[in-house]
mmCIF file of N, CA and C in Angstrom:
data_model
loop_
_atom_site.group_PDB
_atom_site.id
_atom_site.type_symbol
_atom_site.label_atom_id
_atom_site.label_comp_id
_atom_site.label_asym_id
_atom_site.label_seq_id
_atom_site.Cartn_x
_atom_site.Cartn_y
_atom_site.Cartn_z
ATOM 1 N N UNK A 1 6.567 -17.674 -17.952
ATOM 2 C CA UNK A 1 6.457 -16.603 -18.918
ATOM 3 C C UNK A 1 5.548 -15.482 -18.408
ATOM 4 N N UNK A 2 4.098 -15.919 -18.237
ATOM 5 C CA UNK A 2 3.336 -15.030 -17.128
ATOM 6 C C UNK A 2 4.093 -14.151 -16.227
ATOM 7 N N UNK A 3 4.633 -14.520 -15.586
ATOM 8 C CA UNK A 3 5.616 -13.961 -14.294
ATOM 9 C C UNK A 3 6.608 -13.043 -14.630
ATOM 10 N N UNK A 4 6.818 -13.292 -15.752
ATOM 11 C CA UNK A 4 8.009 -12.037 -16.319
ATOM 12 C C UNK A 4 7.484 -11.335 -16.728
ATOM 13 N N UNK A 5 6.215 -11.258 -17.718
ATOM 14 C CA UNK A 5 5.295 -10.163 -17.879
ATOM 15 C C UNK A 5 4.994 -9.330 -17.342
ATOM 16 N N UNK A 6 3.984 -10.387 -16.080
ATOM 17 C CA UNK A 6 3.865 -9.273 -14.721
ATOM 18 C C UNK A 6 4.800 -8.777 -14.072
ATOM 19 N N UNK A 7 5.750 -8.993 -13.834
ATOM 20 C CA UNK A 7 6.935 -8.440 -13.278
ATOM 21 C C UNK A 7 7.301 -6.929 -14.261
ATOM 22 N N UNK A 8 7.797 -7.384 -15.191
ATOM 23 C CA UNK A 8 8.130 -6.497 -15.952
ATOM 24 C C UNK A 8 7.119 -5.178 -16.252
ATOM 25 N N UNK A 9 5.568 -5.341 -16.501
ATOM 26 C CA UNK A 9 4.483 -4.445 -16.541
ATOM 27 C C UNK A 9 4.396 -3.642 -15.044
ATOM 28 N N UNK A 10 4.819 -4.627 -13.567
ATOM 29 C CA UNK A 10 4.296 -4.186 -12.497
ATOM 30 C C UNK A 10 5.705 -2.741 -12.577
ATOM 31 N N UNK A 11 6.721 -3.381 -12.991
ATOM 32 C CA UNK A 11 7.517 -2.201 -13.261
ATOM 33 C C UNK A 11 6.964 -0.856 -13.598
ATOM 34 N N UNK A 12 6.497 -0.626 -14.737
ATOM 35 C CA UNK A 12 6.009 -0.037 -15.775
ATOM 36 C C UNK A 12 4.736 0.952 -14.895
ATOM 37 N N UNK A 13 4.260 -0.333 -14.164
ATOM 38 C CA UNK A 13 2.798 1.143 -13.544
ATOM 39 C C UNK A 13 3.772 1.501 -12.007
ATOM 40 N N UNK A 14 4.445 0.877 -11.605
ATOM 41 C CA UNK A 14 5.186 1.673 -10.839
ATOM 42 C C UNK A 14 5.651 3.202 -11.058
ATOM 43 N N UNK A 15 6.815 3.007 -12.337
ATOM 44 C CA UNK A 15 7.202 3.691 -12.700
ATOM 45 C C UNK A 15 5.939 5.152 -13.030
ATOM 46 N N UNK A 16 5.243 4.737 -13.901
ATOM 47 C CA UNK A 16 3.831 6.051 -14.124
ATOM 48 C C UNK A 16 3.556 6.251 -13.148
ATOM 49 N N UNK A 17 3.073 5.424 -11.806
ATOM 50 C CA UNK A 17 2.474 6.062 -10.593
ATOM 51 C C UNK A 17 2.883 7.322 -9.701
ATOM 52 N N UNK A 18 4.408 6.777 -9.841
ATOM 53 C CA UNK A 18 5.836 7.928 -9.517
ATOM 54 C C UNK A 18 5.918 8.537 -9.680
ATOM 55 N N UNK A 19 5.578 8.962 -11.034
ATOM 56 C CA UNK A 19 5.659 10.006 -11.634
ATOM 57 C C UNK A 19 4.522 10.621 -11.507
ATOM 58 N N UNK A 20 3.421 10.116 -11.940
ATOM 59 C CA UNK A 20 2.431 10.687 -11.952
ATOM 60 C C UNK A 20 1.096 11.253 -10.982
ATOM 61 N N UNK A 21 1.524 10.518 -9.864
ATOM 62 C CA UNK A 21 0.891 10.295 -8.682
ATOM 63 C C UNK A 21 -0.387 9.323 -9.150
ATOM 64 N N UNK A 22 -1.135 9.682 -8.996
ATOM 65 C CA UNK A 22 -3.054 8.993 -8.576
ATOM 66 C C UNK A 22 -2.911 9.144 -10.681
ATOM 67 N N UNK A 23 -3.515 7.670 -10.882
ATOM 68 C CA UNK A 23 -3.997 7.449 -11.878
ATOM 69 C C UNK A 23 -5.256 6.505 -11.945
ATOM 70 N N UNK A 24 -6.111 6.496 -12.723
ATOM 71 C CA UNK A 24 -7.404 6.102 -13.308
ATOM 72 C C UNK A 24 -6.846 4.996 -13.755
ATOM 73 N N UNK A 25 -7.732 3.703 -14.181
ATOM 74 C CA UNK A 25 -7.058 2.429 -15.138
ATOM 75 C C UNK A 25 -7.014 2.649 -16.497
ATOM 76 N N UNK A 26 -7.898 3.942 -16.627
ATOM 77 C CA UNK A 26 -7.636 4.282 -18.006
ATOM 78 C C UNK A 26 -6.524 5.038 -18.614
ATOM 79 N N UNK A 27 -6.224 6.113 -17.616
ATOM 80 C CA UNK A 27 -4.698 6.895 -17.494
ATOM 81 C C UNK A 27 -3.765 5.947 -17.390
ATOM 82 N N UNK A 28 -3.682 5.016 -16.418
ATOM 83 C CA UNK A 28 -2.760 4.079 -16.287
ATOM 84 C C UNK A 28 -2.355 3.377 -17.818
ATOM 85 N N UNK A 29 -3.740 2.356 -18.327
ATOM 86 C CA UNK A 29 -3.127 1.658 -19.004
ATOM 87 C C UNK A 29 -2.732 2.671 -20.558
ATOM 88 N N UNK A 30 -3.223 4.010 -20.832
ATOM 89 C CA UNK A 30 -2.417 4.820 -21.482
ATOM 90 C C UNK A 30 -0.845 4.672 -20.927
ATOM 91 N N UNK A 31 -0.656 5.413 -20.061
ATOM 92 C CA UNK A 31 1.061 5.773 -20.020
ATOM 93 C C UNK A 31 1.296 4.409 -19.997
ATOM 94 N N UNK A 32 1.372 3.277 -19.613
ATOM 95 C CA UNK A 32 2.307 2.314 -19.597
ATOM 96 C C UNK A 32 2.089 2.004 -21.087
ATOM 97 N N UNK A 33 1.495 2.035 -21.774
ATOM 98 C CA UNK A 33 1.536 1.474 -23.474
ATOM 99 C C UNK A 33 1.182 -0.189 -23.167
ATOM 100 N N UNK A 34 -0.152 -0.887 -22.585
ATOM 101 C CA UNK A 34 0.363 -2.103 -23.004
ATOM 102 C C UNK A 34 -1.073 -2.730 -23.471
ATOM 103 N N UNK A 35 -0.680 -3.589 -24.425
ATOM 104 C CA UNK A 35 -1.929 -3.806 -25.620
ATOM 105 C C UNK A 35 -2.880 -4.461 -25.140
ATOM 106 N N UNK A 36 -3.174 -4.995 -23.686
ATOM 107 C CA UNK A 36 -4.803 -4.821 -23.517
ATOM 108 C C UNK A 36 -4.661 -4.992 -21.480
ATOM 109 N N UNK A 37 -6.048 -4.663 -21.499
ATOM 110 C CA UNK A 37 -6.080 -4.417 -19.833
ATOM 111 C C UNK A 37 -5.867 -5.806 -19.366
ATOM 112 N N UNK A 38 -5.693 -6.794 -19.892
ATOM 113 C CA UNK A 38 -5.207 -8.491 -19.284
ATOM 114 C C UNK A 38 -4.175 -7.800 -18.622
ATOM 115 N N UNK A 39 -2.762 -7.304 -19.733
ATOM 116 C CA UNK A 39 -1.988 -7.525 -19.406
ATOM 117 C C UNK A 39 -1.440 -6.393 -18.015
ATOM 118 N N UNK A 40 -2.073 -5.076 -17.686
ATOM 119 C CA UNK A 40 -2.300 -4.161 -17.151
ATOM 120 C C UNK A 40 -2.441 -5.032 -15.575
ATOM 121 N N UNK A 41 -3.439 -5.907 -15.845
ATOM 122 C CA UNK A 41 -4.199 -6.471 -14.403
ATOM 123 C C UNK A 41 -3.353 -7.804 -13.958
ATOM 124 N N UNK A 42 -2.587 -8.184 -14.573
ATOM 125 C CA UNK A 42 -1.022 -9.099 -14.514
ATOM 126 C C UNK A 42 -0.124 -7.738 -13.091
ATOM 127 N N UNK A 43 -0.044 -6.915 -13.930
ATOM 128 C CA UNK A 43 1.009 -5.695 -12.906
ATOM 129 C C UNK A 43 0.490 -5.343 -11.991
ATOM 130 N N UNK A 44 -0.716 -5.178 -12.085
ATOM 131 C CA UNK A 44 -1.649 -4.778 -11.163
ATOM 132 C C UNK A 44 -1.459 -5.594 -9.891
ATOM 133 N N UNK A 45 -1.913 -7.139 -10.223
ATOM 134 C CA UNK A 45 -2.113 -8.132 -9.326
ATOM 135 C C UNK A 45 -1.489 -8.123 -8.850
ATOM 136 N N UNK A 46 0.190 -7.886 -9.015
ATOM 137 C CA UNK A 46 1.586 -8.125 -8.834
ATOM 138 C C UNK A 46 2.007 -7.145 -7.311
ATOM 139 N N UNK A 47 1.598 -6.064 -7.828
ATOM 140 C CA UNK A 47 1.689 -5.022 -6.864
ATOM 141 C C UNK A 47 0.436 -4.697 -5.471
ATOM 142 N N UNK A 48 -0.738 -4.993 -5.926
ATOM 143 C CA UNK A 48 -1.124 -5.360 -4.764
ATOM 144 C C UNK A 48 -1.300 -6.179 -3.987
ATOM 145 N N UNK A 49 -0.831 -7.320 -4.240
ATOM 146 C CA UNK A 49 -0.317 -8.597 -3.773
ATOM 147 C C UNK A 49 0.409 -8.039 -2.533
ATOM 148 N N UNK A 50 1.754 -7.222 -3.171
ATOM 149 C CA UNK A 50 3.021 -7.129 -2.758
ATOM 150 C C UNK A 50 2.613 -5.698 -2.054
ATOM 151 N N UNK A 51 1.585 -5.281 -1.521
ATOM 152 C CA UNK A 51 1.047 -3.862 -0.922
ATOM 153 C C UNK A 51 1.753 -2.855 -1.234
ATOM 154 N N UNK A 52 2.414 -2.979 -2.680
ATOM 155 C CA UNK A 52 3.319 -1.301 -2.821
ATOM 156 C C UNK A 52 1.815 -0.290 -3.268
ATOM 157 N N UNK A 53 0.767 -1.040 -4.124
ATOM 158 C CA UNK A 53 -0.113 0.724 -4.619
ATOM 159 C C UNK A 53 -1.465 0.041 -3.772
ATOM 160 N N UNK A 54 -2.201 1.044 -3.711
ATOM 161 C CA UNK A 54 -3.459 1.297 -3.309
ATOM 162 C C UNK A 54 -4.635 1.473 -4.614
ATOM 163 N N UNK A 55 -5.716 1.084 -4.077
ATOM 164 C CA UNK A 55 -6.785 1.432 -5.129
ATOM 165 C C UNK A 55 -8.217 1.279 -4.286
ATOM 166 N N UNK A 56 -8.160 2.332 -5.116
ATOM 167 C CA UNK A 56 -10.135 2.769 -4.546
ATOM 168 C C UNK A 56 -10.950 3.472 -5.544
ATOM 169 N N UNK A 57 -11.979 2.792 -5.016
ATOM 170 C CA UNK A 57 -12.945 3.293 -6.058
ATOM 171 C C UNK A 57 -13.594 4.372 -6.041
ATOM 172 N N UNK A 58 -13.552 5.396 -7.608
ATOM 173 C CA UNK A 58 -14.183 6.461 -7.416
ATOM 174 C C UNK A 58 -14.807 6.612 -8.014
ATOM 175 N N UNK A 59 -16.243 7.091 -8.107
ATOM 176 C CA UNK A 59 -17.486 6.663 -9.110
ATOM 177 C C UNK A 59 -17.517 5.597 -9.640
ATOM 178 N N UNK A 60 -17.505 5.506 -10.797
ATOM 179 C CA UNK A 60 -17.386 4.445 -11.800
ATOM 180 C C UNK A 60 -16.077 3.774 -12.618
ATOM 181 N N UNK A 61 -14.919 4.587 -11.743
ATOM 182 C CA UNK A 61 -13.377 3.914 -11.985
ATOM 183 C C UNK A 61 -12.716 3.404 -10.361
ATOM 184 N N UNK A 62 -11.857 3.043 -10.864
ATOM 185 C CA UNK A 62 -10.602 2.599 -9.689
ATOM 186 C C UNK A 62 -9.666 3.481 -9.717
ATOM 187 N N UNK A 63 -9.243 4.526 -9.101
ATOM 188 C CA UNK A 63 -8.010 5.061 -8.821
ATOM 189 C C UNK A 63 -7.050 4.516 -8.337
ATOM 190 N N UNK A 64 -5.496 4.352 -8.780
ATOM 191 C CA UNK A 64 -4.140 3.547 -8.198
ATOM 192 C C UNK A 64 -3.689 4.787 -7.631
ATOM 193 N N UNK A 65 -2.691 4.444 -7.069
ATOM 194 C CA UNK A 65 -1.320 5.223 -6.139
ATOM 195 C C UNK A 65 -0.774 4.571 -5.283
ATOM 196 N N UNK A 66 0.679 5.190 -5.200
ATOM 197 C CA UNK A 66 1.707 4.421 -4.685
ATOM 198 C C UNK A 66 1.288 4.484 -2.787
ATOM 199 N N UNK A 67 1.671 3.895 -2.566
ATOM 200 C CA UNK A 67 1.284 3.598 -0.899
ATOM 201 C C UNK A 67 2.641 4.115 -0.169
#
């Protein structure tokens, strides 16, 4: 069940990253709509696992983008 979540969410910040280029985790978990940062860091995990986004830290956030 986990696994379809993340799958399905890693979709989701794909999709915003694409579009949007460089997002914050706070921008992020806005556009994707999903009801708490657990489930955010499920997609997350998913994708940098799988080296499609990048993240680095800037001040006091993490910036994503697609690689």
């Amino acid at each position: 069940m986990l696994q379809e979540i993340a799958g399905e969410i890693a979709g989701k910040i794909w999709v915003a990253l694409s579009e949007n280029g460089e997002l914050t985790g706070k921008e992020l978990k806005k556009a994707i709509k999903v009801k708490s940062e657990k489930e955010m860091f499920l997609g997350l995990g998913w994708l940098l696992r799988e080296g499609k986004i990048a993240a680095v830290e800037v001040e006091e956030d993490v910036v994503y983008s697609l690689k």
